[in-house]
Structure formats: structure tokens, C-alpha cells
mmCIF file of C-alpha atoms in Angstrom:
data_model
loop_
_atom_site.group_PDB
_atom_site.id
_atom_site.type_symbol
_atom_site.label_atom_id
_atom_site.label_comp_id
_atom_site.label_asym_id
_atom_site.label_seq_id
_atom_site.Cartn_x
_atom_site.Cartn_y
_atom_site.Cartn_z
ATOM 1 C CA UNK S 216 5.678 -0.656 -21.048
ATOM 2 C CA UNK S 217 9.204 -2.044 -21.009
ATOM 3 C CA UNK S 218 11.774 -1.715 -18.210
ATOM 4 C CA UNK S 219 15.444 -2.610 -18.497
ATOM 5 C CA UNK S 220 17.532 -3.584 -15.477
ATOM 6 C CA UNK S 221 21.293 -3.919 -15.324
ATOM 7 C CA UNK S 222 22.295 -5.867 -12.160
ATOM 8 C CA UNK S 223 25.899 -5.108 -11.359
ATOM 9 C CA UNK S 224 25.525 -2.127 -13.676
ATOM 10 C CA UNK S 225 28.766 -1.168 -15.465
ATOM 11 C CA UNK S 226 32.460 -1.700 -14.908
ATOM 12 C CA UNK S 227 34.749 1.146 -15.942
ATOM 13 C CA UNK S 228 38.410 2.024 -16.392
ATOM 14 C CA UNK S 229 38.868 5.656 -15.384
ATOM 15 C CA UNK S 230 42.005 6.271 -17.427
ATOM 16 C CA UNK S 231 40.507 5.061 -20.695
ATOM 17 C CA UNK S 232 36.883 5.907 -19.806
ATOM 18 C CA UNK S 233 35.677 2.621 -21.248
ATOM 19 C CA UNK S 234 32.524 0.813 -20.152
ATOM 20 C CA UNK S 235 31.214 -2.700 -20.574
ATOM 21 C CA UNK S 236 27.703 -4.088 -20.030
ATOM 22 C CA UNK S 237 27.647 -7.281 -17.950
ATOM 23 C CA UNK S 238 23.966 -8.238 -17.821
ATOM 24 C CA UNK S 239 20.747 -6.823 -19.172
ATOM 25 C CA UNK S 240 17.275 -7.963 -18.115
ATOM 26 C CA UNK S 241 13.987 -6.680 -19.512
ATOM 27 C CA UNK S 242 10.486 -6.642 -18.019
ATOM 28 C CA UNK S 243 7.275 -5.960 -19.895
ATOM 29 C CA UNK S 244 3.741 -5.111 -18.893
ATOM 30 C CA UNK S 245 0.595 -3.593 -20.359
ATOM 31 C CA UNK S 246 0.699 -0.414 -18.300
ATOM 32 C CA UNK S 247 2.977 2.317 -17.016
ATOM 33 C CA UNK S 248 4.193 1.453 -13.492
ATOM 34 C CA UNK S 249 3.335 3.793 -10.636
ATOM 35 C CA UNK S 250 6.507 2.895 -8.743
ATOM 36 C CA UNK S 251 9.772 1.254 -9.792
ATOM 37 C CA UNK S 252 12.943 1.169 -7.683
ATOM 38 C CA UNK S 253 16.039 -0.997 -7.316
ATOM 39 C CA UNK S 254 17.041 -2.442 -3.964
ATOM 40 C CA UNK S 255 20.107 -0.475 -2.692
ATOM 41 C CA UNK S 256 22.469 -3.437 -3.261
ATOM 42 C CA UNK S 257 20.980 -4.317 -6.643
ATOM 43 C CA UNK S 258 19.604 -7.692 -5.504
ATOM 44 C CA UNK S 259 15.982 -6.967 -6.377
ATOM 45 C CA UNK S 260 13.466 -4.685 -8.024
ATOM 46 C CA UNK S 261 10.223 -3.378 -6.543
ATOM 47 C CA UNK S 262 7.345 -2.470 -8.834
ATOM 48 C CA UNK S 263 3.802 -1.137 -8.298
ATOM 49 C CA UNK S 264 1.425 -1.237 -11.258
ATOM 50 C CA UNK S 265 -2.182 -1.842 -12.252
ATOM 51 C CA UNK S 266 -1.247 -4.783 -14.494
ATOM 52 C CA UNK S 267 1.415 -7.485 -13.972
ATOM 53 C CA UNK S 268 4.989 -7.262 -15.262
ATOM 54 C CA UNK S 269 7.173 -10.252 -16.182
ATOM 55 C CA UNK S 270 10.784 -10.779 -17.232
ATOM 56 C CA UNK S 271 10.854 -11.355 -20.988
ATOM 57 C CA UNK S 272 14.530 -11.130 -22.044
ATOM 58 C CA UNK S 273 17.975 -11.698 -20.566
ATOM 59 C CA UNK S 274 20.935 -10.290 -22.508
ATOM 60 C CA UNK S 275 18.664 -9.945 -25.521
ATOM 61 C CA UNK S 276 17.482 -13.579 -25.455
ATOM 62 C CA UNK S 277 13.827 -14.462 -24.717
ATOM 63 C CA UNK S 278 13.067 -16.180 -21.422
ATOM 64 C CA UNK S 279 10.748 -19.190 -21.626
ATOM 65 C CA UNK S 280 8.795 -20.124 -18.519
ATOM 66 C CA UNK S 281 6.428 -23.058 -17.945
ATOM 67 C CA UNK S 282 2.820 -22.226 -17.217
ATOM 68 C CA UNK S 283 2.037 -22.477 -13.468
ATOM 69 C CA UNK S 284 -0.296 -25.292 -12.437
ATOM 70 C CA UNK S 285 -3.719 -23.769 -11.664
ATOM 71 C CA UNK S 286 -5.486 -24.383 -8.380
ATOM 72 C CA UNK S 287 -8.746 -26.308 -8.605
ATOM 73 C CA UNK S 288 -10.696 -23.577 -6.844
ATOM 74 C CA UNK S 289 -13.559 -21.622 -8.355
ATOM 75 C CA UNK S 290 -12.489 -18.039 -9.033
ATOM 76 C CA UNK S 291 -15.969 -16.621 -8.602
ATOM 77 C CA UNK S 292 -16.163 -17.491 -4.906
ATOM 78 C CA UNK S 293 -13.955 -16.231 -2.063
ATOM 79 C CA UNK S 294 -11.053 -18.518 -1.198
ATOM 80 C CA UNK S 295 -11.680 -18.138 2.526
ATOM 81 C CA UNK S 296 -14.301 -16.788 4.935
ATOM 82 C CA UNK S 297 -13.506 -15.226 8.296
ATOM 83 C CA UNK S 298 -15.309 -13.996 11.393
ATOM 84 C CA UNK S 299 -14.097 -12.162 14.462
ATOM 85 C CA UNK S 300 -14.979 -11.190 17.993
ATOM 86 C CA UNK S 301 -13.209 -8.830 20.345
ATOM 87 C CA UNK S 302 -10.971 -11.714 21.475
ATOM 88 C CA UNK S 303 -10.316 -13.963 18.477
ATOM 89 C CA UNK S 304 -10.754 -14.690 14.768
ATOM 90 C CA UNK S 305 -11.999 -17.788 12.950
ATOM 91 C CA UNK S 306 -10.837 -18.430 9.376
ATOM 92 C CA UNK S 307 -12.360 -21.098 7.124
ATOM 93 C CA UNK S 308 -10.256 -21.946 4.035
ATOM 94 C CA UNK S 309 -11.705 -23.997 1.183
ATOM 95 C CA UNK S 310 -9.418 -26.888 0.188
ATOM 96 C CA UNK S 311 -9.162 -28.888 -3.046
ATOM 97 C CA UNK S 312 -10.951 -32.240 -2.887
ATOM 98 C CA UNK S 313 -9.027 -35.090 -1.295
ATOM 99 C CA UNK S 314 -6.455 -32.997 0.591
ATOM 100 C CA UNK S 315 -5.147 -34.661 3.742
ATOM 101 C CA UNK S 316 -3.634 -33.150 6.875
ATOM 102 C CA UNK S 317 -0.111 -34.123 5.778
ATOM 103 C CA UNK S 318 -0.459 -32.057 2.568
ATOM 104 C CA UNK S 319 -1.391 -28.871 4.421
ATOM 105 C CA UNK S 320 1.382 -26.286 4.731
ATOM 106 C CA UNK S 321 0.666 -24.028 7.688
ATOM 107 C CA UNK S 322 2.885 -21.338 9.163
ATOM 108 C CA UNK S 323 1.969 -18.790 11.840
ATOM 109 C CA UNK S 324 3.987 -16.134 13.654
ATOM 110 C CA UNK S 325 2.806 -13.192 15.693
ATOM 111 C CA UNK S 326 2.494 -11.018 12.551
ATOM 112 C CA UNK S 327 2.287 -13.388 9.565
ATOM 113 C CA UNK S 328 0.031 -16.210 8.378
ATOM 114 C CA UNK S 329 0.600 -18.698 5.556
ATOM 115 C CA UNK S 330 -1.868 -21.460 4.607
ATOM 116 C CA UNK S 331 -1.428 -23.640 1.558
ATOM 117 C CA UNK S 332 -1.412 -27.084 0.030
ATOM 118 C CA UNK S 333 1.738 -28.883 -1.053
ATOM 119 C CA UNK S 334 2.369 -28.365 -4.757
ATOM 120 C CA UNK S 335 0.217 -25.231 -5.066
ATOM 121 C CA UNK S 336 0.589 -21.517 -4.417
ATOM 122 C CA UNK S 337 -0.395 -20.393 -0.881
ATOM 123 C CA UNK S 338 -4.109 -19.816 -0.340
ATOM 124 C CA UNK S 339 -3.391 -17.224 2.355
ATOM 125 C CA UNK S 340 0.004 -15.584 2.712
ATOM 126 C CA UNK S 341 1.076 -12.260 4.151
ATOM 127 C CA UNK S 342 1.207 -9.893 7.082
ATOM 128 C CA UNK S 343 -1.726 -9.992 9.481
ATOM 129 C CA UNK S 344 -3.578 -6.749 10.171
ATOM 130 C CA UNK S 345 -2.498 -6.933 13.832
ATOM 131 C CA UNK S 346 -0.547 -9.254 16.090
ATOM 132 C CA UNK S 347 -1.874 -12.595 17.346
ATOM 133 C CA UNK S 348 -0.764 -15.129 19.959
ATOM 134 C CA UNK S 349 0.607 -18.177 18.059
ATOM 135 C CA UNK S 350 0.660 -20.352 21.172
ATOM 136 C CA UNK S 351 -3.107 -19.914 21.693
ATOM 137 C CA UNK S 352 -4.019 -20.445 18.036
ATOM 138 C CA UNK S 353 -4.879 -23.725 16.298
ATOM 139 C CA UNK S 354 -6.104 -25.286 13.036
ATOM 140 C CA UNK S 355 -7.898 -28.471 11.949
ATOM 141 C CA UNK S 356 -9.526 -29.960 8.823
ATOM 142 C CA UNK S 357 -13.343 -29.888 8.935
ATOM 143 C CA UNK S 358 -15.476 -32.399 6.999
ATOM 144 C CA UNK S 359 -12.564 -33.113 4.600
ATOM 145 C CA UNK S 360 -13.539 -29.925 2.737
ATOM 146 C CA UNK S 361 -12.094 -26.969 4.579
ATOM 147 C CA UNK S 362 -9.394 -25.964 7.005
ATOM 148 C CA UNK S 363 -10.515 -23.993 10.043
ATOM 149 C CA UNK S 364 -8.027 -21.709 11.808
ATOM 150 C CA UNK S 365 -8.593 -20.033 15.180
ATOM 151 C CA UNK S 366 -6.406 -17.000 15.903
ATOM 152 C CA UNK S 367 -6.178 -15.380 19.323
ATOM 153 C CA UNK S 368 -5.800 -11.593 19.137
ATOM 154 C CA UNK S 369 -2.813 -10.191 20.978
ATOM 155 C CA UNK S 370 -4.789 -7.031 21.829
ATOM 156 C CA UNK S 371 -8.460 -7.617 22.582
ATOM 157 C CA UNK S 372 -11.166 -5.185 21.543
ATOM 158 C CA UNK S 373 -10.485 -3.498 18.168
ATOM 159 C CA UNK S 374 -12.144 -5.099 15.123
ATOM 160 C CA UNK S 375 -9.943 -5.822 12.104
ATOM 161 C CA UNK S 376 -10.965 -4.383 8.712
ATOM 162 C CA UNK S 377 -9.017 -7.150 6.935
ATOM 163 C CA UNK S 378 -7.327 -10.424 7.865
ATOM 164 C CA UNK S 379 -4.153 -10.181 5.749
ATOM 165 C CA UNK S 380 -2.874 -6.795 4.616
ATOM 166 C CA UNK S 381 -3.906 -6.164 1.008
ATOM 167 C CA UNK S 382 -5.560 -9.589 0.474
ATOM 168 C CA UNK S 383 -9.014 -9.252 -1.146
ATOM 169 C CA UNK S 384 -9.633 -12.964 -1.780
ATOM 170 C CA UNK S 385 -11.491 -13.531 1.475
ATOM 171 C CA UNK S 386 -14.906 -12.470 2.751
ATOM 172 C CA UNK S 387 -15.638 -11.102 6.206
ATOM 173 C CA UNK S 388 -18.862 -12.449 7.727
ATOM 174 C CA UNK S 389 -20.242 -9.983 10.274
ATOM 175 C CA UNK S 390 -23.137 -10.218 12.672
ATOM 176 C CA UNK S 391 -25.841 -7.538 12.882
ATOM 177 C CA UNK S 392 -24.484 -6.485 16.260
ATOM 178 C CA UNK S 393 -20.975 -5.902 14.883
ATOM 179 C CA UNK S 394 -22.359 -3.871 11.961
ATOM 180 C CA UNK S 395 -24.299 -1.624 14.347
ATOM 181 C CA UNK S 396 -21.203 -1.096 16.506
ATOM 182 C CA UNK S 397 -19.124 0.007 13.491
ATOM 183 C CA UNK S 398 -21.788 2.478 12.356
ATOM 184 C CA UNK S 399 -21.915 3.954 15.854
ATOM 185 C CA UNK S 400 -18.133 4.389 15.985
ATOM 186 C CA UNK S 401 -18.137 6.187 12.624
ATOM 187 C CA UNK S 402 -20.995 8.496 13.568
ATOM 188 C CA UNK S 403 -18.735 11.449 14.439
ATOM 189 C CA UNK S 404 -17.176 11.293 10.949
ATOM 190 C CA UNK S 405 -20.503 11.750 9.123
ATOM 191 C CA UNK S 406 -22.935 14.617 8.781
ATOM 192 C CA UNK S 407 -25.365 15.710 11.503
ATOM 193 C CA UNK S 408 -27.909 13.079 10.446
ATOM 194 C CA UNK S 409 -26.364 9.645 10.061
ATOM 195 C CA UNK S 410 -27.229 8.276 6.622
ATOM 196 C CA UNK S 411 -27.576 4.569 5.804
ATOM 197 C CA UNK S 412 -24.610 2.867 4.106
ATOM 198 C CA UNK S 413 -24.329 3.972 0.468
ATOM 199 C CA UNK S 414 -24.295 1.652 -2.509
ATOM 200 C CA UNK S 415 -22.057 1.839 -5.573
ATOM 201 C CA UNK S 416 -24.524 4.137 -7.397
ATOM 202 C CA UNK S 417 -24.309 6.726 -4.588
ATOM 203 C CA UNK S 418 -20.517 7.007 -4.502
ATOM 204 C CA UNK S 419 -18.932 10.297 -5.497
ATOM 205 C CA UNK S 420 -16.701 10.347 -8.562
ATOM 206 C CA UNK S 421 -13.623 10.879 -6.381
ATOM 207 C CA UNK S 422 -14.324 7.607 -4.578
ATOM 208 C CA UNK S 423 -14.245 5.454 -7.715
ATOM 209 C CA UNK S 424 -11.298 3.149 -8.425
ATOM 210 C CA UNK S 425 -10.195 1.411 -11.634
ATOM 211 C CA UNK S 426 -11.474 -2.121 -12.207
ATOM 212 C CA UNK S 427 -7.940 -3.504 -12.608
ATOM 213 C CA UNK S 428 -6.458 -4.454 -9.276
ATOM 214 C CA UNK S 429 -3.079 -2.855 -8.563
ATOM 215 C CA UNK S 430 -0.250 -4.858 -7.023
ATOM 216 C CA UNK S 431 3.095 -4.218 -5.355
ATOM 217 C CA UNK S 432 5.692 -6.799 -6.417
ATOM 218 C CA UNK S 433 9.266 -7.583 -5.373
ATOM 219 C CA UNK S 434 11.332 -9.283 -8.118
ATOM 220 C CA UNK S 435 14.402 -11.286 -7.122
ATOM 221 C CA UNK S 436 17.450 -10.672 -9.340
ATOM 222 C CA UNK S 437 18.631 -14.274 -9.509
ATOM 223 C CA UNK S 438 15.251 -16.013 -9.746
ATOM 224 C CA UNK S 439 13.866 -13.346 -12.127
ATOM 225 C CA UNK S 440 10.367 -13.767 -10.749
ATOM 226 C CA UNK S 441 8.234 -12.245 -7.989
ATOM 227 C CA UNK S 442 9.038 -13.469 -4.486
ATOM 228 C CA UNK S 443 6.572 -11.176 -2.667
ATOM 229 C CA UNK S 444 3.286 -9.856 -4.065
ATOM 230 C CA UNK S 445 0.796 -7.585 -2.302
ATOM 231 C CA UNK S 446 -2.632 -6.962 -3.808
ATOM 232 C CA UNK S 447 -3.200 -3.225 -3.325
ATOM 233 C CA UNK S 448 -6.875 -3.552 -4.208
ATOM 234 C CA UNK S 449 -8.563 -0.191 -3.599
ATOM 235 C CA UNK S 450 -5.462 1.282 -1.951
ATOM 236 C CA UNK S 451 -4.916 3.905 -4.618
ATOM 237 C CA UNK S 452 -1.319 4.936 -5.358
ATOM 238 C CA UNK S 453 -0.763 8.630 -4.565
ATOM 239 C CA UNK S 454 2.933 9.563 -4.795
ATOM 240 C CA UNK S 455 6.553 8.558 -4.186
ATOM 241 C CA UNK S 456 8.936 10.353 -1.806
ATOM 242 C CA UNK S 457 12.618 9.856 -0.957
ATOM 243 C CA UNK S 458 12.849 9.959 2.826
ATOM 244 C CA UNK S 459 16.328 8.438 3.300
ATOM 245 C CA UNK S 460 18.949 8.458 0.488
ATOM 246 C CA UNK S 461 20.311 5.108 1.717
ATOM 247 C CA UNK S 462 16.889 3.428 1.437
ATOM 248 C CA UNK S 463 14.453 2.788 -1.396
ATOM 249 C CA UNK S 464 11.916 5.561 -2.057
ATOM 250 C CA UNK S 465 8.751 5.469 0.028
ATOM 251 C CA UNK S 466 5.355 5.111 -1.611
ATOM 252 C CA UNK S 467 2.123 6.663 -0.384
ATOM 253 C CA UNK S 468 -1.189 4.783 -0.720
ATOM 254 C CA UNK S 469 -4.752 5.756 0.053
ATOM 255 C CA UNK S 470 -6.304 3.749 2.882
ATOM 256 C CA UNK S 471 -9.968 4.700 3.185
ATOM 257 C CA UNK S 472 -9.927 8.489 3.776
ATOM 258 C CA UNK S 473 -6.304 8.644 4.929
ATOM 259 C CA UNK S 474 -2.954 8.480 3.155
ATOM 260 C CA UNK S 475 -0.339 6.057 4.516
ATOM 261 C CA UNK S 476 3.361 6.194 3.667
ATOM 262 C CA UNK S 477 5.205 2.857 3.361
ATOM 263 C CA UNK S 478 8.970 2.341 3.453
ATOM 264 C CA UNK S 479 10.206 -0.747 1.538
ATOM 265 C CA UNK S 480 12.526 -2.939 3.640
ATOM 266 C CA UNK S 481 13.777 -5.690 1.287
ATOM 267 C CA UNK S 482 16.389 -6.702 3.854
ATOM 268 C CA UNK S 483 13.498 -7.853 6.091
ATOM 269 C CA UNK S 484 11.638 -10.517 4.041
ATOM 270 C CA UNK S 485 8.975 -11.054 6.708
ATOM 271 C CA UNK S 486 8.330 -7.311 7.122
ATOM 272 C CA UNK S 487 9.187 -5.959 3.690
ATOM 273 C CA UNK S 488 6.932 -2.890 3.895
ATOM 274 C CA UNK S 489 6.936 -0.695 7.003
ATOM 275 C CA UNK S 490 4.301 1.928 7.770
ATOM 276 C CA UNK S 491 6.243 5.111 8.599
ATOM 277 C CA UNK S 492 3.746 8.003 8.390
ATOM 278 C CA UNK S 493 0.053 8.881 8.109
ATOM 279 C CA UNK S 494 -1.645 11.958 6.655
ATOM 280 C CA UNK S 495 -5.170 12.065 8.061
ATOM 281 C CA UNK S 496 -7.963 12.598 5.484
ATOM 282 C CA UNK S 497 -5.454 13.320 2.685
ATOM 283 C CA UNK S 498 -6.705 10.368 0.643
ATOM 284 C CA UNK S 499 -10.193 11.833 0.418
ATOM 285 C CA UNK S 500 -8.940 15.398 -0.081
ATOM 286 C CA UNK S 501 -6.685 14.571 -3.016
ATOM 287 C CA UNK S 502 -9.349 12.457 -4.703
ATOM 288 C CA UNK S 503 -11.854 15.314 -4.540
ATOM 289 C CA UNK S 504 -9.577 17.790 -6.358
ATOM 290 C CA UNK S 505 -10.366 17.341 -10.025
ATOM 291 C CA UNK S 506 -7.579 19.644 -11.237
ATOM 292 C CA UNK S 507 -4.838 17.961 -9.157
ATOM 293 C CA UNK S 508 -1.616 17.398 -11.097
ATOM 294 C CA UNK S 509 1.097 16.538 -8.530
ATOM 295 C CA UNK S 510 1.242 15.308 -4.937
ATOM 296 C CA UNK S 511 4.185 14.952 -2.572
ATOM 297 C CA UNK S 512 5.290 15.311 1.052
ATOM 298 C CA UNK S 513 8.324 16.445 3.000
ATOM 299 C CA UNK S 514 11.061 13.825 3.605
ATOM 300 C CA UNK S 515 10.449 14.124 7.373
ATOM 301 C CA UNK S 516 6.654 13.808 6.807
ATOM 302 C CA UNK S 517 5.948 17.147 8.527
ATOM 303 C CA UNK S 518 3.550 18.173 5.747
ATOM 304 C CA UNK S 519 1.993 16.967 2.504
ATOM 305 C CA UNK S 520 1.221 19.089 -0.530
ATOM 306 C CA UNK S 521 -0.906 18.984 -3.679
ATOM 307 C CA UNK S 522 -0.823 21.279 -6.681
ATOM 308 C CA UNK S 523 -3.239 21.901 -9.518
ATOM 309 C CA UNK S 524 -2.432 22.309 -13.200
ATOM 310 C CA UNK S 525 -2.344 26.089 -12.823
ATOM 311 C CA UNK S 526 -1.456 28.484 -10.048
ATOM 312 C CA UNK S 527 -2.623 26.870 -6.787
ATOM 313 C CA UNK S 528 -0.702 24.703 -4.302
ATOM 314 C CA UNK S 529 -2.210 23.250 -1.104
ATOM 315 C CA UNK S 530 -0.220 22.479 2.050
ATOM 316 C CA UNK S 531 -1.513 20.092 4.731
ATOM 317 C CA UNK S 532 0.503 20.102 7.951
ATOM 318 C CA UNK S 533 0.649 17.334 10.521
ATOM 319 C CA UNK S 534 -1.296 17.974 13.769
ATOM 320 C CA UNK S 535 0.597 20.208 16.209
ATOM 321 C CA UNK S 536 -0.099 21.104 19.886
ATOM 322 C CA UNK S 537 -2.192 24.235 20.452
ATOM 323 C CA UNK S 538 -1.249 26.900 22.986
ATOM 324 C CA UNK S 539 -4.837 27.775 23.926
ATOM 325 C CA UNK S 540 -7.575 25.539 25.320
ATOM 326 C CA UNK S 541 -9.994 24.300 22.639
ATOM 327 C CA UNK S 542 -13.068 22.090 22.969
ATOM 328 C CA UNK S 543 -14.971 20.049 20.408
ATOM 329 C CA UNK S 544 -18.553 21.337 20.631
ATOM 330 C CA UNK S 545 -20.165 18.117 19.434
ATOM 331 C CA UNK S 546 -18.211 15.693 21.622
ATOM 332 C CA UNK S 547 -17.434 18.033 24.508
ATOM 333 C CA UNK S 548 -13.798 16.933 24.753
ATOM 334 C CA UNK S 549 -10.680 19.058 24.837
ATOM 335 C CA UNK S 550 -8.658 19.291 21.628
ATOM 336 C CA UNK S 551 -4.899 19.119 22.159
ATOM 337 C CA UNK S 552 -3.736 19.241 18.529
ATOM 338 C CA UNK S 553 -4.818 21.054 15.373
ATOM 339 C CA UNK S 554 -3.803 20.277 11.790
ATOM 340 C CA UNK S 555 -3.429 23.436 9.703
ATOM 341 C CA UNK S 556 -4.182 23.687 6.001
ATOM 342 C CA UNK S 557 -2.864 26.437 3.728
ATOM 343 C CA UNK S 558 -3.198 27.415 0.088
ATOM 344 C CA UNK S 559 -0.733 29.375 -2.037
ATOM 345 C CA UNK S 560 -1.690 31.097 -5.286
ATOM 346 C CA UNK S 561 1.246 31.686 -7.648
ATOM 347 C CA UNK S 562 1.587 34.962 -9.490
ATOM 348 C CA UNK S 563 1.685 33.105 -12.798
ATOM 349 C CA UNK S 564 -0.694 31.704 -15.389
ATOM 350 C CA UNK S 565 1.894 29.265 -16.789
ATOM 351 C CA UNK S 566 1.291 25.506 -16.459
ATOM 352 C CA UNK S 567 2.972 23.790 -13.525
ATOM 353 C CA UNK S 568 5.580 21.330 -14.847
ATOM 354 C CA UNK S 569 7.320 20.074 -11.696
ATOM 355 C CA UNK S 570 6.746 19.764 -7.971
ATOM 356 C CA UNK S 571 9.226 18.870 -5.203
ATOM 357 C CA UNK S 572 9.229 19.233 -1.411
ATOM 358 C CA UNK S 573 12.035 19.453 1.141
ATOM 359 C CA UNK S 574 11.630 19.713 4.900
ATOM 360 C CA UNK S 575 11.724 23.524 4.723
ATOM 361 C CA UNK S 576 10.643 24.513 1.216
ATOM 362 C CA UNK S 577 8.295 23.641 -1.619
ATOM 363 C CA UNK S 578 9.617 24.011 -5.184
ATOM 364 C CA UNK S 579 7.137 24.602 -8.017
ATOM 365 C CA UNK S 580 8.392 24.731 -11.602
ATOM 366 C CA UNK S 581 6.400 26.432 -14.347
ATOM 367 C CA UNK S 582 7.308 26.940 -18.005
ATOM 368 C CA UNK S 583 8.917 30.310 -17.160
ATOM 369 C CA UNK S 584 9.837 30.391 -13.443
ATOM 370 C CA UNK S 585 10.890 28.321 -10.450
ATOM 371 C CA UNK S 586 8.783 29.305 -7.434
ATOM 372 C CA UNK S 587 10.107 28.566 -3.936
ATOM 373 C CA UNK S 588 7.689 28.573 -0.995
ATOM 374 C CA UNK S 589 9.105 28.612 2.522
ATOM 375 C CA UNK S 590 6.969 26.137 4.493
ATOM 376 C CA UNK S 591 8.937 25.525 7.710
ATOM 377 C CA UNK S 592 11.391 27.791 9.510
ATOM 378 C CA UNK S 593 13.798 25.054 10.623
#
């Protein structure tokens, strides 16, 4: 796939209606991107795809780049190992042989961690799953082979599912006690009889993901190379939605059974992707629908919707307060909110060609008609 980008776009003379091209930059990759959007001021490009994209031409001329120097770290093993308790985390990073303390590049804020060696790409870099206390954290080199980092959690108690958001190069080492606690907490989400953890052969088809690891990349216009890269791993891309016309489009990713909506913030380099909405269980629901063709949500995130190739559209509303008193029979607790689900069957056998949602209405285009469903009254 090839993408062309015109920074600065065109200059025009209204009286003569003439146009001139100032710059043209081309990117290529071996896949079709899931998401591609320009930063509002034209200073960068954001791209989500299953395979990497690179700049290949500028104004029609090929771009030659030197090969990056590889790290002397075995690719088959995890780059770092980490453990956690309710109060803190311990990270052990493998270092190339002969690295001294002066060559270590370490940076820690409340929300971000960066660990690397001078002259190489960072070994760990990105947004932490939750906040930590930098003043109570520390690092040291152990046995001239690894760097050990101790991070103090800002909020004690909850266990982290990952150290750095989207980073799959590390391995979490858990004790038997921690594993038992997690299974107990997930018990209410399973069937009546809790089953043992499944293996890859027992997964449903809707839970499978492609072998190629997807990534979300921000390309800088001047440098013409990625300045921020997030490994999406198993966070399956679901759809794109325009929430604010002055901002870049949001992208929705599957996180376990849920669907999370992320708003790109290129003006905030340290917090470039902001979590703005969650649709509970939508990730599992959409994956289980074999005939699904389109997915979207309202710009104000009041509901999400899926449609099949023919006839049917599903609407999933956000939880809303209930007027009557309801109790969960299994847990014995009062339920204050209920999320409603609806299905609409179109009076048409024509294939669905387009799908778009506003805050009040859902537009469904077939080969013969445009169907408008009124979803919200306001």
C-alpha cells in the first residue's frame, strides 16, 4: 500500500484558480492501514497497521536511509522480566555485555518510564499502566548483567496487567498466590462452574488474532521517521470515529472483552494517546458476530453500533440509571445502572454499503435506500 502526503498542501490564486504543489512525500507498506490521519497543523502523520510503513520518496526522489545498528540481545527471550505486589513493582532489564552505569539512560516520571543504553534504541519506553511515585523509586546494576528497577505504586492494591502500555517484550512473573487471587476476582464473569484457564486450542474463533503484530506510529514531518511507536499486540483495531472536528479522529481498540476509544493528542508528546471512552464487553460481542461488516459509535460515545452484511443493525447503549430497584441475584448487591441493547431489522434485502452514526441518528446506506434510525431523542 502506498500513501502520499503533501505537507503545506497547495497554494492557490483565487482569481486565476491556479494551484502549485510544494512538497510530496510517499510512504509504503505491505498492508492496508487501519487508521491514517494528519495532525491538524500538518506537522505529523499517525498510522495504525499490521505491518510497518516507511517513507520511500520525497518529491519523486527515493530516500536512502542507513540501516539501524541492531541491539546485541537475543530476540527469542523477553527483554525484561517484572514482578509486582500490591505496593510496588520490580523490573529486571537484560543489558548488553560490558555496559557500565554511565552508559545507562534512565528516565522516570509519574506516568512514563524509559530505560536504555547510550547508542541504542530504548529497551523500555512508554506510558506506564498506572501512576508511580518517582521519589520512592530507584534503579541499580546487578551482577554487571542486568538493571533492576523498583517502582512504588501511587495507588496500592490493584495488580497491573502490563508494565508499559502496549509493550509485549517483557514477561510478568507471578506467584501462585497472585494467580489464585486473579481467578477469584474473575469468577463472576465466568459460567456457574469456574473452568480452569484455557489453552490456545480451546479458544473460540472470535478470540483469535493475526500473527502479525499491529502498531500505532506517529511520523514527524521534518524527520520523516517514526518518533512514537506503540505495539498494539492483541489490541485488535475496531473502528474510527470523529468526535471533535478540530482534533484527529479517535480510534477504538479491543482490550480483553471491552472496547476502548483513544483520542490522539500529538500536541502532548508525553501523553499522545488519551483514553476517552469505554464500551463494556463490546470487544467480545463484535468478535463473535461472523457476519459483521461495519462498526461505529456516536461522537459523544453515548452508544456503539454494529451492522451485518444484510438487514440487521445492533445498538449498544452506555449504562444508564434505573428508576426501579434491581438486585443482582448471584452477588446480592443493588444494581444502579443498566446497559440496554437493541436490534433493528431493515425492510430490505439489499447489501449494506455504508454506516455512520451521529449523537441522535444512525444512517445505513444500502444499494437502493438510505435508512435513518432515530437512536436518541436529544
